[in-house]
PDB file of C-alpha atoms and ligand atoms in Angstrom:
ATOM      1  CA  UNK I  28      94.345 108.993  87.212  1.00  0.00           C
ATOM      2  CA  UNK I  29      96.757 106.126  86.938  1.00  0.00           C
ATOM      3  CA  UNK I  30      98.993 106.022  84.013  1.00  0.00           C
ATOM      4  CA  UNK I  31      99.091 104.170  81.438  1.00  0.00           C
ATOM      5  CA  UNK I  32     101.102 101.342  80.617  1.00  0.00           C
ATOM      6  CA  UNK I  33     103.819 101.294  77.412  1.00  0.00           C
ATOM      7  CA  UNK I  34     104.261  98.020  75.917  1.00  0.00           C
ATOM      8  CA  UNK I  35     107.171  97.415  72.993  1.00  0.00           C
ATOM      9  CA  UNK I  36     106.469  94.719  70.100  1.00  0.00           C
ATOM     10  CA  UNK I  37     109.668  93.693  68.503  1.00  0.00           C
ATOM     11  CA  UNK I  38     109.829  90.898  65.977  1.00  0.00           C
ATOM     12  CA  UNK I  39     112.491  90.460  63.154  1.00  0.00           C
ATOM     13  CA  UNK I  40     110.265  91.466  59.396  1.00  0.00           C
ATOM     14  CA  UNK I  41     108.013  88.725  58.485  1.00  0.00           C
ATOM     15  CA  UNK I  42     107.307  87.766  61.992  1.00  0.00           C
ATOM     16  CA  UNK I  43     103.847  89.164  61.287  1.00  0.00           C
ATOM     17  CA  UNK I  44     104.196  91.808  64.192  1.00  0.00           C
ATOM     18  CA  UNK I  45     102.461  94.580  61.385  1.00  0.00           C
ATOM     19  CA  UNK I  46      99.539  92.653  61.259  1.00  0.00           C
ATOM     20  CA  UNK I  47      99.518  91.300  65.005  1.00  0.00           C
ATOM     21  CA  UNK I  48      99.300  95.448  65.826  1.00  0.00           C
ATOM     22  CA  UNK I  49      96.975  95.938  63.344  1.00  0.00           C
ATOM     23  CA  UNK I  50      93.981  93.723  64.769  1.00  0.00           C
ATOM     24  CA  UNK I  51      95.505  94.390  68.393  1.00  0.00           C
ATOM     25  CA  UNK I  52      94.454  97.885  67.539  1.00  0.00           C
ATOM     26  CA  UNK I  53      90.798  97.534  66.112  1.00  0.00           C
ATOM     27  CA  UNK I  54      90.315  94.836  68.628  1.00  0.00           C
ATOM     28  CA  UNK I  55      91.551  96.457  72.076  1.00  0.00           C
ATOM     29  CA  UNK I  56      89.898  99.247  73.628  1.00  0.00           C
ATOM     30  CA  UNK I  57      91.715 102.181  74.441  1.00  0.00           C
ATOM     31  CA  UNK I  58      94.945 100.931  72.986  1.00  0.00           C
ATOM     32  CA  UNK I  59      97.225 104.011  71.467  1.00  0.00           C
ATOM     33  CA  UNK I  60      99.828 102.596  68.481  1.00  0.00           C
ATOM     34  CA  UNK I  61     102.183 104.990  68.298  1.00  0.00           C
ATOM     35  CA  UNK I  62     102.849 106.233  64.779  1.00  0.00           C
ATOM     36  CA  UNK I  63     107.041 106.553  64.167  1.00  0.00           C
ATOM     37  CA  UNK I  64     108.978 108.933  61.727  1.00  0.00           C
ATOM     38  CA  UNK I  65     110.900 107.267  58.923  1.00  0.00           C
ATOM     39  CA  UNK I  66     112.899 108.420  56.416  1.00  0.00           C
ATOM     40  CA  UNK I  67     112.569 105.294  54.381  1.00  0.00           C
ATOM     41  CA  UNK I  68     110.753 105.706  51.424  1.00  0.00           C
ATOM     42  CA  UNK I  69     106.943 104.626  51.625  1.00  0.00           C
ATOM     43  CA  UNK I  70     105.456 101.417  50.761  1.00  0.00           C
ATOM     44  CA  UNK I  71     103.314 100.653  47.863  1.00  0.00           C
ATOM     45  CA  UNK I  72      99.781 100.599  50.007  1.00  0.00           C
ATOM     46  CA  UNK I  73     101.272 102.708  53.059  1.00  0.00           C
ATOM     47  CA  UNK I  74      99.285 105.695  53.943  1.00  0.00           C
ATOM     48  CA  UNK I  75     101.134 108.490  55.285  1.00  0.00           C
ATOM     49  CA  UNK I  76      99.956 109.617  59.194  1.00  0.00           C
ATOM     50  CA  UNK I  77      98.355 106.142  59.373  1.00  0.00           C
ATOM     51  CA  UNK I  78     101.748 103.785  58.811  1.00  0.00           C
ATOM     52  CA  UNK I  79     104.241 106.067  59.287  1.00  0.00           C
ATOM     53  CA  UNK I  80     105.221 110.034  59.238  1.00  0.00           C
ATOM     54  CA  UNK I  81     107.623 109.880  56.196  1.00  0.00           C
ATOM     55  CA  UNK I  82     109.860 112.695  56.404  1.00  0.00           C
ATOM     56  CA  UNK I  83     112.977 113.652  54.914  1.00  0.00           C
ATOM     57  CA  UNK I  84     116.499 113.395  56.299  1.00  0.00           C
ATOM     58  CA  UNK I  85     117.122 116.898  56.951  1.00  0.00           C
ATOM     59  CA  UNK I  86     113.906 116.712  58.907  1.00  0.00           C
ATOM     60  CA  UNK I  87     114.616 113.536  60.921  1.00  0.00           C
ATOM     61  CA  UNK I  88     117.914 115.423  61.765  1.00  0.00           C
ATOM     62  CA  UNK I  89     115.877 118.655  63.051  1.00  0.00           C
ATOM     63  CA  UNK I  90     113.818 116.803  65.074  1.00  0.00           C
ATOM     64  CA  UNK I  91     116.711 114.996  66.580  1.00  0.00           C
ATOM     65  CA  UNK I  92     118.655 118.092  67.474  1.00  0.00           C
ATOM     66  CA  UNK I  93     115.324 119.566  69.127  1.00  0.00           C
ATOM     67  CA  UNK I  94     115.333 116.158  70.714  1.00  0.00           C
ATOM     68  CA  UNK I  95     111.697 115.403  69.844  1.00  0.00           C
ATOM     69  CA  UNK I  96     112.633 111.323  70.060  1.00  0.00           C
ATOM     70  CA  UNK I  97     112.139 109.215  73.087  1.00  0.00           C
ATOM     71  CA  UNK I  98     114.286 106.666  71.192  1.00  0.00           C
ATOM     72  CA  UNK I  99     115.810 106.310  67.398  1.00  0.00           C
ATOM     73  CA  UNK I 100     117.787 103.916  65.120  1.00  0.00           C
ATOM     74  CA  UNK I 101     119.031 103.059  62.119  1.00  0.00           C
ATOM     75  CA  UNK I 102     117.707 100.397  60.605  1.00  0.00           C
ATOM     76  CA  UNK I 103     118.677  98.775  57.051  1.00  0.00           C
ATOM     77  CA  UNK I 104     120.301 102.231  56.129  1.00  0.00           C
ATOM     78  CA  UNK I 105     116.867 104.586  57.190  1.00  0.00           C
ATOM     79  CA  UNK I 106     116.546 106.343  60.890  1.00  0.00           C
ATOM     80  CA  UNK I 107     112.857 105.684  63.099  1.00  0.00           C
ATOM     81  CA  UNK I 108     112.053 107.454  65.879  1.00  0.00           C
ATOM     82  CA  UNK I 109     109.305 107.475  68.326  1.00  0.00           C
ATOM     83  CA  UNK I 110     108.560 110.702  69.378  1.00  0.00           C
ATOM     84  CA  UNK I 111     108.314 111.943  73.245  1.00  0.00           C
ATOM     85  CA  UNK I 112     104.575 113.791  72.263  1.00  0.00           C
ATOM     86  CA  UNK I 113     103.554 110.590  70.527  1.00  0.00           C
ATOM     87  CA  UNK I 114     103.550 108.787  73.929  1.00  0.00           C
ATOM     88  CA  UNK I 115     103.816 111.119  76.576  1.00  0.00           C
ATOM     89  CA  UNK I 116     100.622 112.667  76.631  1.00  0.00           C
ATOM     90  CA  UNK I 117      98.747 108.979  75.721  1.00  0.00           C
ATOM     91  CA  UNK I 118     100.762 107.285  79.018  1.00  0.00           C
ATOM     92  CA  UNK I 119      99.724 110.447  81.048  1.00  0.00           C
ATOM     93  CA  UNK I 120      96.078 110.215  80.251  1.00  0.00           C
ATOM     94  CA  UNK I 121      95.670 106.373  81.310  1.00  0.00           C
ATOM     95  CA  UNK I 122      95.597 105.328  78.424  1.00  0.00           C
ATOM     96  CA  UNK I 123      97.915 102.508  77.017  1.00  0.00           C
ATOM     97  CA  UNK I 124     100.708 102.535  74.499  1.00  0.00           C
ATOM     98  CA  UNK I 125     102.222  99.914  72.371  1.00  0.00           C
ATOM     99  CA  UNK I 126     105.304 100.897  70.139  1.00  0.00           C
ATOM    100  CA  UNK I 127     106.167  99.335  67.423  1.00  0.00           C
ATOM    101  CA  UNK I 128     110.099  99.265  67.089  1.00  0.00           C
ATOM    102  CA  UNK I 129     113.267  97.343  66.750  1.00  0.00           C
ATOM    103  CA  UNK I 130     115.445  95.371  69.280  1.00  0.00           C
ATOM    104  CA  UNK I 131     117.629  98.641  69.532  1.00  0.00           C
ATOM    105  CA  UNK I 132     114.534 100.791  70.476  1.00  0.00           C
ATOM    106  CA  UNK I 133     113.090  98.320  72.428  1.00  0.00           C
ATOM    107  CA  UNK I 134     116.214  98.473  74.481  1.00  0.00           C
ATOM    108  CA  UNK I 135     116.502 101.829  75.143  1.00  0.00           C
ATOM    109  CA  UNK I 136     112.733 102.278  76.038  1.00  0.00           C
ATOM    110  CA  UNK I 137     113.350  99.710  78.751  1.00  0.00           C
ATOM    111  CA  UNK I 138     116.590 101.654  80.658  1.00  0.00           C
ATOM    112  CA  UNK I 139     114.379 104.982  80.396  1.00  0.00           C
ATOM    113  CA  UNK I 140     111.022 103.754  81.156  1.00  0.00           C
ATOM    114  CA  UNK I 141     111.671  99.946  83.171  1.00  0.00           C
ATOM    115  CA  UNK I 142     108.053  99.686  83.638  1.00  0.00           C
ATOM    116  CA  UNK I 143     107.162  99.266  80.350  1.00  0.00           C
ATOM    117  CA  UNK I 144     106.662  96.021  79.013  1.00  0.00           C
ATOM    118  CA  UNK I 145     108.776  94.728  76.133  1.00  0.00           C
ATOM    119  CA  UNK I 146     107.021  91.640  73.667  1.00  0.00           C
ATOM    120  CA  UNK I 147     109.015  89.274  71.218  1.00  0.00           C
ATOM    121  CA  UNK I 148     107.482  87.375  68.287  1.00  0.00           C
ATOM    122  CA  UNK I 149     109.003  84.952  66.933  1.00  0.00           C
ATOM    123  CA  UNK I 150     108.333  83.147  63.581  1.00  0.00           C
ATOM    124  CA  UNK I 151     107.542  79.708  63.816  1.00  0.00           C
ATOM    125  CA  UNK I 152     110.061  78.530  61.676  1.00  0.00           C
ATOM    126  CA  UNK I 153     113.278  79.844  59.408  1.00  0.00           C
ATOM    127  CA  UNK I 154     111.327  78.652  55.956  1.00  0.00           C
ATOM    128  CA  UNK I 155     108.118  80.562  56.957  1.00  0.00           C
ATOM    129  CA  UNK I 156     109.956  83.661  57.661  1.00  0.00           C
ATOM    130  CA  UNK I 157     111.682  83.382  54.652  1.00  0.00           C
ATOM    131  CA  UNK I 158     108.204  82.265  52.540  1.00  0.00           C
ATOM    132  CA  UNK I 159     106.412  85.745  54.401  1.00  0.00           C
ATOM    133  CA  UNK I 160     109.212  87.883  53.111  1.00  0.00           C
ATOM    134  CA  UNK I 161     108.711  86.795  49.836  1.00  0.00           C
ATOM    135  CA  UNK I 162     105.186  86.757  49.665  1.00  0.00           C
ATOM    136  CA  UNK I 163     104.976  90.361  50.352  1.00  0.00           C
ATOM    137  CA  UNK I 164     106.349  91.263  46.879  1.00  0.00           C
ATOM    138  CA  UNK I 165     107.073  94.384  48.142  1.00  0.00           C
ATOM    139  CA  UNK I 166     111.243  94.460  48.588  1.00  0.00           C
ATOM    140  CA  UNK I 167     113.946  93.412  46.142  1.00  0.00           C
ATOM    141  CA  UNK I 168     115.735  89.919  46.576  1.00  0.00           C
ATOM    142  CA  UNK I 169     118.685  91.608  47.564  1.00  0.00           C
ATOM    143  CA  UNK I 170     116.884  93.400  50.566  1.00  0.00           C
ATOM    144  CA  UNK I 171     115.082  90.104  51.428  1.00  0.00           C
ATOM    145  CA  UNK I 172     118.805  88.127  51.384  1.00  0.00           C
ATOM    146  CA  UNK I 173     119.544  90.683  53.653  1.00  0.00           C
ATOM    147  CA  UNK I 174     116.371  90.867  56.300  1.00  0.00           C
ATOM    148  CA  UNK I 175     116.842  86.782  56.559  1.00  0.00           C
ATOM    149  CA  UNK I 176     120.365  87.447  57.771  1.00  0.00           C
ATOM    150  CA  UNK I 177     119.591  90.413  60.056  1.00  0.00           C
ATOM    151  CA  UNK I 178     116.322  88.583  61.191  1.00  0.00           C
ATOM    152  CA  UNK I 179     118.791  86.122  62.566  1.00  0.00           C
ATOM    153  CA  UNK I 180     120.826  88.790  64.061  1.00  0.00           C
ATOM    154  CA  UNK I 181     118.065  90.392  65.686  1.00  0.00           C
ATOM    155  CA  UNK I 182     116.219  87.144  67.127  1.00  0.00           C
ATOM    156  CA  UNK I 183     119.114  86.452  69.190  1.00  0.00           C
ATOM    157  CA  UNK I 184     118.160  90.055  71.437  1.00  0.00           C
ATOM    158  CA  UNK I 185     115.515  88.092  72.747  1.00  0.00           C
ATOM    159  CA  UNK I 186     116.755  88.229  76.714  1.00  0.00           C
ATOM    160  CA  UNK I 187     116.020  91.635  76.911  1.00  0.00           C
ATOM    161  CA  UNK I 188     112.710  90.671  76.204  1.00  0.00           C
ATOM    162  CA  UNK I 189     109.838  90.152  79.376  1.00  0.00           C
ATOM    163  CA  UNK I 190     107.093  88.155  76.918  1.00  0.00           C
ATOM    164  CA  UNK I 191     108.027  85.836  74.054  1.00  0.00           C
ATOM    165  CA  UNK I 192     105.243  84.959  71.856  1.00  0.00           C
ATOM    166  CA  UNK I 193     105.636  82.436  68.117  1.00  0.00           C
ATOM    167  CA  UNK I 194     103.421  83.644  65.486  1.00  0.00           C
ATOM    168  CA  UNK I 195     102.199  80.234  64.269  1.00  0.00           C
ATOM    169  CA  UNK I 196      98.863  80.398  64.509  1.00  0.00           C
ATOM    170  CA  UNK I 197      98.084  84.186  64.172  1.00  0.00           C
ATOM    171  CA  UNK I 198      94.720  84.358  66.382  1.00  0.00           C
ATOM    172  CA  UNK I 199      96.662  82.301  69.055  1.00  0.00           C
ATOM    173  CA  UNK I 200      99.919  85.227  69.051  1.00  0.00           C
ATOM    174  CA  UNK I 201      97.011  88.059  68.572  1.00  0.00           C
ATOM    175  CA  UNK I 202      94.858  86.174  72.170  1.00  0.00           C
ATOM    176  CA  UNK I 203      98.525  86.281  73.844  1.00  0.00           C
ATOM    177  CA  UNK I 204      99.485  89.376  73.037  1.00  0.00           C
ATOM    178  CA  UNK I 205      95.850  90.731  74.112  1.00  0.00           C
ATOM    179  CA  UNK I 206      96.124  88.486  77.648  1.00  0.00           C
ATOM    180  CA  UNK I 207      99.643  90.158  78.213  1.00  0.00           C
ATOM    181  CA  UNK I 208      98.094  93.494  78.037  1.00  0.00           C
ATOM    182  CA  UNK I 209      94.815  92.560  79.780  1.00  0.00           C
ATOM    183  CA  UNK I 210      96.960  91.016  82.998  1.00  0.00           C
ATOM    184  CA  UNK I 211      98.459  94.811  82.930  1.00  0.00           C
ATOM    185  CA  UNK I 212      94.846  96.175  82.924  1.00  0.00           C
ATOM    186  CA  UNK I 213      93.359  94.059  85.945  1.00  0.00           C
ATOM    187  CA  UNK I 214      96.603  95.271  88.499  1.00  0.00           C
ATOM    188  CA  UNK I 215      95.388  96.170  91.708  1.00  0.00           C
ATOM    189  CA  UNK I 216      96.610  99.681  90.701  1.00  0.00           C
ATOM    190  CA  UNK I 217      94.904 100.169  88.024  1.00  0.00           C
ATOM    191  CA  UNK I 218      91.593  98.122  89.366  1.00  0.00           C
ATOM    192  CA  UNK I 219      91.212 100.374  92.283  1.00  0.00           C
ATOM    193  CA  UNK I 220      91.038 103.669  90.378  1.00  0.00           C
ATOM    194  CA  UNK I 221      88.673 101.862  87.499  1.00  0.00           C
ATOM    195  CA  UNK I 222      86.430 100.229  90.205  1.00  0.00           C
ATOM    196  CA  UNK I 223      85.963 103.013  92.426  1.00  0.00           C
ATOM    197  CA  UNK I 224      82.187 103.469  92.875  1.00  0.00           C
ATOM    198  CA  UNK I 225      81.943  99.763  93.160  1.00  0.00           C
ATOM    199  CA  UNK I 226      84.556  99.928  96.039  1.00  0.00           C
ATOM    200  CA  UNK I 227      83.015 102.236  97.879  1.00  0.00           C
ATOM    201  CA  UNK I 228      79.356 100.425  97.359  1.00  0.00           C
ATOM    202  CA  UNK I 229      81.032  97.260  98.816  1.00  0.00           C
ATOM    203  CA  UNK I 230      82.418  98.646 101.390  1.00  0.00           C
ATOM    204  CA  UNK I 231      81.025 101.128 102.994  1.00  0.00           C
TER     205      UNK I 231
HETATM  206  P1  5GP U 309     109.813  98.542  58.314  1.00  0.00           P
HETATM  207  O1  5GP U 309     110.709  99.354  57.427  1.00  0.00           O
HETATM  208  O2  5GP U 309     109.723  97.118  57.883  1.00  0.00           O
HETATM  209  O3  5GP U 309     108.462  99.192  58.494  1.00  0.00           O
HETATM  210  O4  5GP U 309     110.486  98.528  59.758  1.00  0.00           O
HETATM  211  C1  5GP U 309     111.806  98.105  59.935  1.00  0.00           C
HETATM  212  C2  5GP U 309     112.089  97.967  61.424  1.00  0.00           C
HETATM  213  O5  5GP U 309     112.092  99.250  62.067  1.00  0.00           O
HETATM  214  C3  5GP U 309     111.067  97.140  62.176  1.00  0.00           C
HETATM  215  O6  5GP U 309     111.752  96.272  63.066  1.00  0.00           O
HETATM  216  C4  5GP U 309     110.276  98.177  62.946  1.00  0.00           C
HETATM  217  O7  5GP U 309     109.707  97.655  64.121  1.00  0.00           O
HETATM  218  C5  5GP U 309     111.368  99.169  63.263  1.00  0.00           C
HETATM  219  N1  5GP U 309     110.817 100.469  63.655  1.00  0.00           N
HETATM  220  C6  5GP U 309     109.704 101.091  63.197  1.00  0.00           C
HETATM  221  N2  5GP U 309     109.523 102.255  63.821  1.00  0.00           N
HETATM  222  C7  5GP U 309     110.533 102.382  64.718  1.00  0.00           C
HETATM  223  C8  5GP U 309     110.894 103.376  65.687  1.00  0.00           C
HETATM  224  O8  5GP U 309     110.243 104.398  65.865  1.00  0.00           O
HETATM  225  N3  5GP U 309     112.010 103.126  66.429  1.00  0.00           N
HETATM  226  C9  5GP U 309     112.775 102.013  66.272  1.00  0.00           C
HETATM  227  N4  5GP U 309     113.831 101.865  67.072  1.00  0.00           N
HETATM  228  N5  5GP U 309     112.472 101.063  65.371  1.00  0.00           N
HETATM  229  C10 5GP U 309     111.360 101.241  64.609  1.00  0.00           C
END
């Protein structure tokens, strides 16, 4: 059994990297989104187990001290964290992992896992990051002043990215994102433990 491989999607908010996952998942066989912990408060429309596991901070604390996080950060004053079991036992069946995480996360993944493979998205444009972040209605002004300036901030840890993708035309990003993780799929590695029978019936 080969394992599987991790991939990391980071993307300042309003890239559209929610919804890029989203159809990723329903569209991409075998494809494991790993589900963080949060302690920010849930969204209006957010199910719990399905967008995150909201917890508490004296529970996000616990889990840190048992170490149950392959990574964490703080981000815009609430901790995420993507647990060890929540990719572990995905990776060791074959099966492929993408996380969804921030620039911080998607840094640390890299120095304890190199192999896994680490996506940007970029917005196509300041204004239409600016016009997604208010179209979701779902933040105050005063926490959308503030995501434009860390978006900024964030877009600039692009080098420590391997794929950069522009969410312009969202089926375009979504086909990209799909072909990186296809290219991953059809490695002689993995090819030769997936096409097995057909090996040996060609050559033998
Ligand atoms: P939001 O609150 O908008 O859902 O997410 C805020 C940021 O936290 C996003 O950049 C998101 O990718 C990031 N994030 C979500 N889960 C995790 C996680 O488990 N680890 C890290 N490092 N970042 C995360």
């Amino acid at each position: 059994m080969t394992q599987g491989k991790l991939f990391i999607i980071s993307a300042p908010s309003g890239a559209g990297k929610t919804s890029l996952v989203k159809q990723l998942a329903t569209h991409t066989q075998d494809l494991i989104v790993s589900i963080s912990h949060t302690t920010r408060p849930m969204r209006p429309g957010e199910v719990e187990g399905q967008d995150y596991f909201f917890v508490t901070h004296d529970d996000f604390s616990a889990m840190l001290k048992r170490q149950a996080f392959l990574e964490y950060a703080e981000v815009y004053d609430n901790f995420y964290g993507t647990t060890l079991q929540s990719v572990e036992t995905s990776l060791n069946n074959g099966q492929d992992v993408i996380l969804e995480i921030d620039w911080q996360g998607a840094e640390l993944v890299k120095k304890i896992l190199p192999d896994s493979v680490a996506i940007f998205i970029f917005p196509p444009s300041i204004a239409v990051l600016q016009e997604r972040l208010l179209a979701r209605g779902q933040d105050s002004t005063a926490v959308i002043t503030r995501r434009m300036q860390n978006a900024i901030a964030e877009m600039r840890h692009y080098p420590s990215f391997d794929y950069l993708i522009v969410n312009d035309d969202f089926q375009r990003a979504f086909l990209e994102i799909q072909s990186i993780i296809n290219v991953y799929r059809l490695t002689r590695e993995r090819q030769q433990h997936n096409l097995q029978a057909l090996l040996v019936n060609l050559l033998t």
